């Protein structure tokens, strides 16, 4: 018959090392999830930042993200935004004839994202975003680890993603079609979509070299710009 | 699938190939009788009666269901059932839906299609869930089966529209192509034009997960030459103003998923749409509804009275609009909505939709702590009261009370599936601040047929005591941020007689409960535990005690070998298998009891 000794195993008991050393994984990322990713209320507070919670399928979350952008573009949340119909998602409606139009970017949705220090990669759907801001915020959500005793972080007011503004220990980089690693955010979004192969969240110290490299790429970028627009 | 037990000695002179008269039972008769037995469990039981029944049954088994692709080896399955026509296989654990299972975990379909391509030329149907399917797999399907009819890829990944083109081009008699919620590398919409003009067999097409635009004329023509098309789920890129032309060509549709439900407000668009819907006399189910413009909703009104299924869970429309349309559907059996419906909307549902069997309410803003909508426990209580046939519930909300759960339980003892997600982990009864133990206790107490349960909110070991004692028909249980000690897990493992799938995250459950219930795990399909308190040493001991379990430890930090046995594992996946340990794992997953060197030698890469 099963009997428990005194105390049983509580939330971190059992001795030994605990998994996921939180300090080692501290990203110093901004905590704002809401306004960019979802059409949110004015209160930016977040109930939790734990991977996989609440248990909403990724498929559904991407769909909501897309629509929040849609109604955000209208300047209002939810249905009231939908009443403003003169602006539409340009993908669907600008094309008047029956011929197929290849997507502007010629790019499929999901790209791999790896973060320095984590052997596990994830995937992000670039189609779910129309600007760097929402992409960076989605990545912040993705790469905050679940802990054995989950932490619930109260958010401050909405801030720009620190992955983009250079204030965190990590920066967001991408590998382009030519195999070069570039800092995310330098080129127009559509151009980025057309050239990105995969993403990497890199230690800021490692990324410093990218800055100068970028200068050398100007000519390459000019050629690329011609390819994208011409 | 059950491994066969040794057959009883036969008293009669029955042998394997008996077909003679007299006291023996002709094979053909048994085969005929078996053709009426379709449930997998029943077929498995039939095969255990005696050796000859086992043999006869295996030769006439047409449908196979494999709940865990790693529980059996494809070669053995195909060898046992050479005449199979329909295969259904599931791969990754359920928590993969929520990003808890790392990339590269496994679930590859390739080994299966290799076996089937060789041995089952008459295969007709493949249904997969949470598996990795490559373009090469799709090409093999397209080339190998002359009579191929049905391909359903639910939450799968790894393939592109090129693979779909191969299917379209080669499967002459394709009846069903359903990509529901799969992650497809969408290179372009051109694949659809690979359906030859001679293909007129389509009955069901679900491309809702694709983002690329499809050539509208190609789509139109495909629909026009598919007179048996009953289910059509379009993707978002199909424009609303042109939907009417598709409906004109398919007035026989029973289920429709719209594309984006928005367009400039124009009376001709509105009239065309209204008219087209009114012609669809068979329409029973609607879905899609991205980007809804409320002004276009009335175009649907003519079909509402016939609707049995309505999925508005992507429709970001406010309560009055969503309520209006739902209350026009008195025959609704299945409803999915966003929480924009609010309590008032659900109250209306409880009064109008008396035939409702299944309700799903999803959160519009899952990451915001404060309620953005007025949806509380009251909505669910009202529906439980008014909808007497309600059996299945999935409900996301921000507050719950024991009294509400108790009411729901008393109102609806016929519930078979109850999944409640209170958004804030460990949220207590908002009225009394107590744990929600007694509320969920009431659920398992009253709902004696409960098969599936998902818990949330503040819960102590007590709720698991109730579950272990009462939930005797429970087959699947999902637990998160709950419990105090190992006793909680022990209650479940020792009490829930019908348990097949148990998934746990972020609970203080550990070694004691696991090691005290090792035999239980072999009666289940699988156990998932992540961010709990199970030690590496316990995993090893479990594996030693139960050699027919695969005890897989997922370690995202790399290098499990250097960790002490006392270390807590991050993720644990335990499942019974007759196929032994698998060799297609990435480096960060280890099967306990498996020699790493041996494993590396045997590792087969997936193409």
Short mmCIF file of N, CA, C and O in Angstrom, two decimals, chain A residues 13-84:
data_model
loop_
_atom_site.label_atom_id
_atom_site.label_comp_id
_atom_site.label_asym_id
_atom_site.label_seq_id
_atom_site.Cartn_x
_atom_site.Cartn_y
_atom_site.Cartn_z
N UNK A 13 11.29 20.08 -4.10
CA UNK A 13 11.94 19.15 -3.16
C UNK A 13 12.57 18.00 -3.88
O UNK A 13 12.53 17.90 -5.08
N UNK A 14 13.16 17.13 -3.16
CA UNK A 14 13.82 15.99 -3.76
C UNK A 14 15.30 16.23 -3.92
O UNK A 14 16.04 15.38 -4.35
N UNK A 15 15.74 17.37 -3.58
CA UNK A 15 17.19 17.62 -3.62
C UNK A 15 17.74 17.66 -5.02
O UNK A 15 17.01 17.59 -6.00
N UNK A 16 18.97 17.74 -5.12
CA UNK A 16 19.61 17.74 -6.43
C UNK A 16 19.40 19.05 -7.15
O UNK A 16 18.78 19.97 -6.63
N UNK A 17 19.91 19.10 -8.29
CA UNK A 17 19.85 20.36 -9.01
C UNK A 17 18.47 20.55 -9.60
O UNK A 17 17.79 19.60 -9.95
N UNK A 18 18.09 21.76 -9.70
CA UNK A 18 16.83 22.08 -10.32
C UNK A 18 17.09 22.43 -11.78
O UNK A 18 18.13 22.98 -12.10
N UNK A 19 16.19 22.15 -12.61
CA UNK A 19 16.41 22.41 -14.02
C UNK A 19 16.25 23.87 -14.35
O UNK A 19 15.59 24.60 -13.66
N UNK A 20 16.82 24.23 -15.46
CA UNK A 20 16.56 25.58 -15.97
C UNK A 20 17.04 26.63 -15.01
O UNK A 20 16.27 27.27 -14.32
N UNK A 21 18.31 26.80 -14.95
CA UNK A 21 18.87 27.85 -14.11
C UNK A 21 18.36 29.17 -14.64
O UNK A 21 18.73 29.61 -15.72
N UNK A 22 17.52 29.79 -13.89
CA UNK A 22 16.81 30.96 -14.43
C UNK A 22 17.75 32.10 -14.75
O UNK A 22 17.59 32.80 -15.73
N UNK A 23 18.79 32.30 -13.90
CA UNK A 23 19.69 33.42 -14.16
C UNK A 23 20.39 33.23 -15.49
O UNK A 23 20.55 34.16 -16.26
N UNK A 24 20.81 31.99 -15.73
CA UNK A 24 21.55 31.74 -16.97
C UNK A 24 20.72 32.03 -18.20
O UNK A 24 21.25 32.32 -19.26
N UNK A 25 19.42 31.95 -18.05
CA UNK A 25 18.57 32.12 -19.22
C UNK A 25 17.88 33.48 -19.25
O UNK A 25 17.04 33.73 -20.08
N UNK A 26 18.24 34.31 -18.31
CA UNK A 26 17.61 35.62 -18.26
C UNK A 26 17.94 36.39 -19.52
O UNK A 26 19.08 36.63 -19.86
N UNK A 27 16.95 36.75 -20.25
CA UNK A 27 17.20 37.40 -21.52
C UNK A 27 17.16 38.91 -21.41
O UNK A 27 17.59 39.61 -22.31
N UNK A 28 16.60 39.37 -20.34
CA UNK A 28 16.46 40.83 -20.24
C UNK A 28 15.57 41.37 -21.33
O UNK A 28 15.76 42.46 -21.82
N UNK A 29 14.61 40.56 -21.73
CA UNK A 29 13.73 41.00 -22.81
C UNK A 29 12.60 41.84 -22.25
O UNK A 29 12.21 41.69 -21.12
N UNK A 30 12.11 42.66 -23.09
CA UNK A 30 10.96 43.45 -22.69
C UNK A 30 9.77 42.56 -22.44
O UNK A 30 9.69 41.46 -22.93
N UNK A 31 8.88 42.99 -21.64
CA UNK A 31 7.80 42.12 -21.21
C UNK A 31 6.48 42.46 -21.85
O UNK A 31 5.45 42.04 -21.41
N UNK A 32 6.53 43.27 -22.86
CA UNK A 32 5.27 43.69 -23.44
C UNK A 32 4.84 42.72 -24.51
O UNK A 32 5.47 42.59 -25.53
N UNK A 33 3.76 42.05 -24.27
CA UNK A 33 3.28 41.06 -25.23
C UNK A 33 2.08 41.56 -25.98
O UNK A 33 1.74 41.08 -27.03
N UNK A 34 1.40 42.51 -25.38
CA UNK A 34 0.01 42.69 -25.78
C UNK A 34 -0.20 43.49 -27.06
O UNK A 34 -0.54 42.94 -28.07
N UNK A 35 0.06 44.76 -27.00
CA UNK A 35 -0.45 45.58 -28.10
C UNK A 35 0.02 45.13 -29.46
O UNK A 35 -0.72 45.15 -30.42
N UNK A 36 1.24 44.70 -29.55
CA UNK A 36 1.69 44.27 -30.87
C UNK A 36 1.05 42.98 -31.29
O UNK A 36 0.60 42.82 -32.41
N UNK A 37 1.01 42.03 -30.40
CA UNK A 37 0.59 40.70 -30.80
C UNK A 37 -0.93 40.57 -30.86
O UNK A 37 -1.46 39.83 -31.64
N UNK A 38 -1.60 41.29 -30.03
CA UNK A 38 -3.06 41.18 -30.03
C UNK A 38 -3.67 42.56 -29.89
O UNK A 38 -3.10 43.41 -29.24
N UNK A 39 -4.81 42.74 -30.44
CA UNK A 39 -5.54 43.98 -30.17
C UNK A 39 -5.97 43.93 -28.73
O UNK A 39 -6.79 43.11 -28.35
N UNK A 40 -5.41 44.74 -27.90
CA UNK A 40 -5.60 44.54 -26.47
C UNK A 40 -6.31 45.72 -25.85
O UNK A 40 -6.50 46.75 -26.46
N UNK A 41 -6.67 45.50 -24.62
CA UNK A 41 -7.25 46.60 -23.86
C UNK A 41 -6.14 47.57 -23.49
O UNK A 41 -4.97 47.28 -23.66
N UNK A 42 -6.51 48.66 -22.95
CA UNK A 42 -5.51 49.67 -22.63
C UNK A 42 -4.62 49.20 -21.49
O UNK A 42 -3.47 49.58 -21.39
N UNK A 43 -5.13 48.33 -20.66
CA UNK A 43 -4.32 47.79 -19.59
C UNK A 43 -3.40 46.72 -20.16
O UNK A 43 -3.85 45.70 -20.64
N UNK A 44 -2.11 46.96 -20.12
CA UNK A 44 -1.20 46.02 -20.77
C UNK A 44 -0.80 44.86 -19.89
O UNK A 44 0.11 44.13 -20.21
N UNK A 45 -1.44 44.70 -18.76
CA UNK A 45 -0.98 43.67 -17.82
C UNK A 45 -1.13 42.27 -18.39
O UNK A 45 -2.07 41.97 -19.09
N UNK A 46 -0.18 41.46 -18.06
CA UNK A 46 -0.18 40.10 -18.56
C UNK A 46 -0.34 39.16 -17.39
O UNK A 46 0.27 39.34 -16.36
N UNK A 47 -1.12 38.14 -17.60
CA UNK A 47 -1.38 37.24 -16.49
C UNK A 47 -0.20 36.29 -16.27
O UNK A 47 0.12 35.95 -15.17
N UNK A 48 0.42 35.85 -17.33
CA UNK A 48 1.55 34.95 -17.12
C UNK A 48 2.38 34.90 -18.38
O UNK A 48 1.90 35.20 -19.47
N UNK A 49 3.63 34.57 -18.22
CA UNK A 49 4.45 34.35 -19.41
C UNK A 49 5.10 33.00 -19.27
O UNK A 49 6.25 32.87 -18.90
N UNK A 50 4.34 32.01 -19.53
CA UNK A 50 4.81 30.65 -19.42
C UNK A 50 4.55 30.00 -20.76
O UNK A 50 3.48 30.17 -21.34
N UNK A 51 5.53 29.24 -21.24
CA UNK A 51 5.35 28.60 -22.54
C UNK A 51 4.15 27.67 -22.51
O UNK A 51 3.94 26.92 -21.57
N UNK A 52 3.34 27.74 -23.55
CA UNK A 52 2.25 26.80 -23.68
C UNK A 52 1.07 27.09 -22.77
O UNK A 52 0.20 26.25 -22.61
N UNK A 53 1.04 28.27 -22.16
CA UNK A 53 -0.11 28.59 -21.32
C UNK A 53 -0.60 30.01 -21.63
O UNK A 53 0.21 30.91 -21.72
N UNK A 54 -1.89 30.24 -21.74
CA UNK A 54 -2.93 29.21 -21.71
C UNK A 54 -2.85 28.30 -22.94
O UNK A 54 -2.25 28.68 -23.93
N UNK A 55 -3.41 27.12 -22.82
CA UNK A 55 -3.26 26.10 -23.87
C UNK A 55 -4.10 26.41 -25.11
O UNK A 55 -5.13 25.82 -25.36
N UNK A 56 -3.59 27.37 -25.87
CA UNK A 56 -4.23 27.73 -27.13
C UNK A 56 -3.30 27.29 -28.25
O UNK A 56 -2.12 27.58 -28.21
N UNK A 57 -3.82 26.58 -29.22
CA UNK A 57 -2.98 26.06 -30.30
C UNK A 57 -2.26 27.18 -31.04
O UNK A 57 -2.83 28.25 -31.27
N UNK A 58 -1.04 26.90 -31.45
CA UNK A 58 -0.25 27.87 -32.21
C UNK A 58 -1.00 28.34 -33.44
O UNK A 58 -0.99 29.52 -33.79
N UNK A 59 -1.66 27.42 -34.09
CA UNK A 59 -2.44 27.71 -35.29
C UNK A 59 -3.45 28.82 -35.01
O UNK A 59 -3.60 29.79 -35.75
N UNK A 60 -4.14 28.69 -33.89
CA UNK A 60 -5.16 29.66 -33.51
C UNK A 60 -4.52 30.99 -33.14
O UNK A 60 -5.01 32.05 -33.51
N UNK A 61 -3.41 30.93 -32.43
CA UNK A 61 -2.75 32.18 -32.00
C UNK A 61 -2.29 32.98 -33.20
O UNK A 61 -2.45 34.19 -33.25
N UNK A 62 -1.72 32.29 -34.18
CA UNK A 62 -1.28 32.99 -35.38
C UNK A 62 -2.44 33.66 -36.08
O UNK A 62 -2.34 34.78 -36.57
N UNK A 63 -3.56 32.95 -36.10
CA UNK A 63 -4.75 33.50 -36.75
C UNK A 63 -5.22 34.75 -36.05
O UNK A 63 -5.58 35.75 -36.68
N UNK A 64 -5.23 34.71 -34.72
CA UNK A 64 -5.68 35.88 -33.97
C UNK A 64 -4.72 37.04 -34.14
O UNK A 64 -5.13 38.19 -34.22
N UNK A 65 -3.44 36.71 -34.19
CA UNK A 65 -2.44 37.77 -34.37
C UNK A 65 -2.70 38.49 -35.68
O UNK A 65 -2.72 39.71 -35.74
N UNK A 66 -2.91 37.73 -36.71
CA UNK A 66 -3.19 38.31 -38.02
C UNK A 66 -4.38 39.23 -37.99
O UNK A 66 -4.38 40.31 -38.56
N UNK A 67 -5.43 38.79 -37.29
CA UNK A 67 -6.65 39.58 -37.29
C UNK A 67 -6.52 40.80 -36.41
O UNK A 67 -7.08 41.84 -36.72
N UNK A 68 -5.77 40.68 -35.35
CA UNK A 68 -5.57 41.83 -34.48
C UNK A 68 -4.87 42.92 -35.26
O UNK A 68 -5.19 44.09 -35.13
N UNK A 69 -3.92 42.50 -36.08
CA UNK A 69 -3.25 43.48 -36.93
C UNK A 69 -4.25 44.14 -37.84
O UNK A 69 -4.23 45.33 -38.04
N UNK A 70 -5.13 43.31 -38.39
CA UNK A 70 -6.13 43.80 -39.33
C UNK A 70 -6.98 44.87 -38.67
O UNK A 70 -7.17 45.95 -39.21
N UNK A 71 -7.47 44.57 -37.48
CA UNK A 71 -8.32 45.57 -36.85
C UNK A 71 -7.51 46.69 -36.24
O UNK A 71 -8.00 47.78 -36.08
N UNK A 72 -6.26 46.39 -35.91
CA UNK A 72 -5.40 47.46 -35.40
C UNK A 72 -5.17 48.49 -36.50
O UNK A 72 -5.13 49.68 -36.24
N UNK A 73 -5.03 48.00 -37.72
CA UNK A 73 -4.84 48.91 -38.84
C UNK A 73 -6.01 49.85 -38.98
O UNK A 73 -5.87 50.96 -39.49
N UNK A 74 -7.17 49.36 -38.57
CA UNK A 74 -8.35 50.22 -38.65
C UNK A 74 -8.38 51.22 -37.52
O UNK A 74 -9.26 52.03 -37.44
N UNK A 75 -7.47 51.03 -36.58
CA UNK A 75 -7.39 51.98 -35.48
C UNK A 75 -8.26 51.63 -34.30
O UNK A 75 -8.27 52.31 -33.31
N UNK A 76 -9.03 50.54 -34.40
CA UNK A 76 -9.88 50.18 -33.28
C UNK A 76 -9.83 48.69 -33.04
O UNK A 76 -9.40 47.94 -33.89
N UNK A 77 -10.32 48.28 -31.93
CA UNK A 77 -10.27 46.86 -31.59
C UNK A 77 -11.54 46.17 -32.05
O UNK A 77 -12.61 46.73 -32.03
N UNK A 78 -11.41 44.90 -32.43
CA UNK A 78 -12.59 44.07 -32.65
C UNK A 78 -13.48 44.55 -33.75
O UNK A 78 -13.02 45.09 -34.76
N UNK A 79 -14.74 44.38 -33.60
CA UNK A 79 -15.70 44.54 -34.69
C UNK A 79 -15.80 45.98 -35.12
O UNK A 79 -15.99 46.28 -36.29
N UNK A 80 -15.69 46.87 -34.19
CA UNK A 80 -15.82 48.27 -34.58
C UNK A 80 -14.76 48.62 -35.59
O UNK A 80 -14.98 49.40 -36.51
N UNK A 81 -13.60 47.98 -35.46
CA UNK A 81 -12.56 48.22 -36.45
C UNK A 81 -12.95 47.66 -37.79
O UNK A 81 -12.60 48.18 -38.83
N UNK A 82 -13.69 46.56 -37.76
CA UNK A 82 -14.05 45.92 -39.02
C UNK A 82 -15.03 46.75 -39.83
O UNK A 82 -15.24 46.51 -41.00
N UNK A 83 -15.67 47.72 -39.19
CA UNK A 83 -16.64 48.51 -39.93
C UNK A 83 -15.96 49.44 -40.91
O UNK A 83 -16.57 49.86 -41.89
N UNK A 84 -14.73 49.73 -40.65
CA UNK A 84 -14.03 50.62 -41.56
C UNK A 84 -13.49 49.79 -42.70
O UNK A 84 -12.45 49.15 -42.60
#
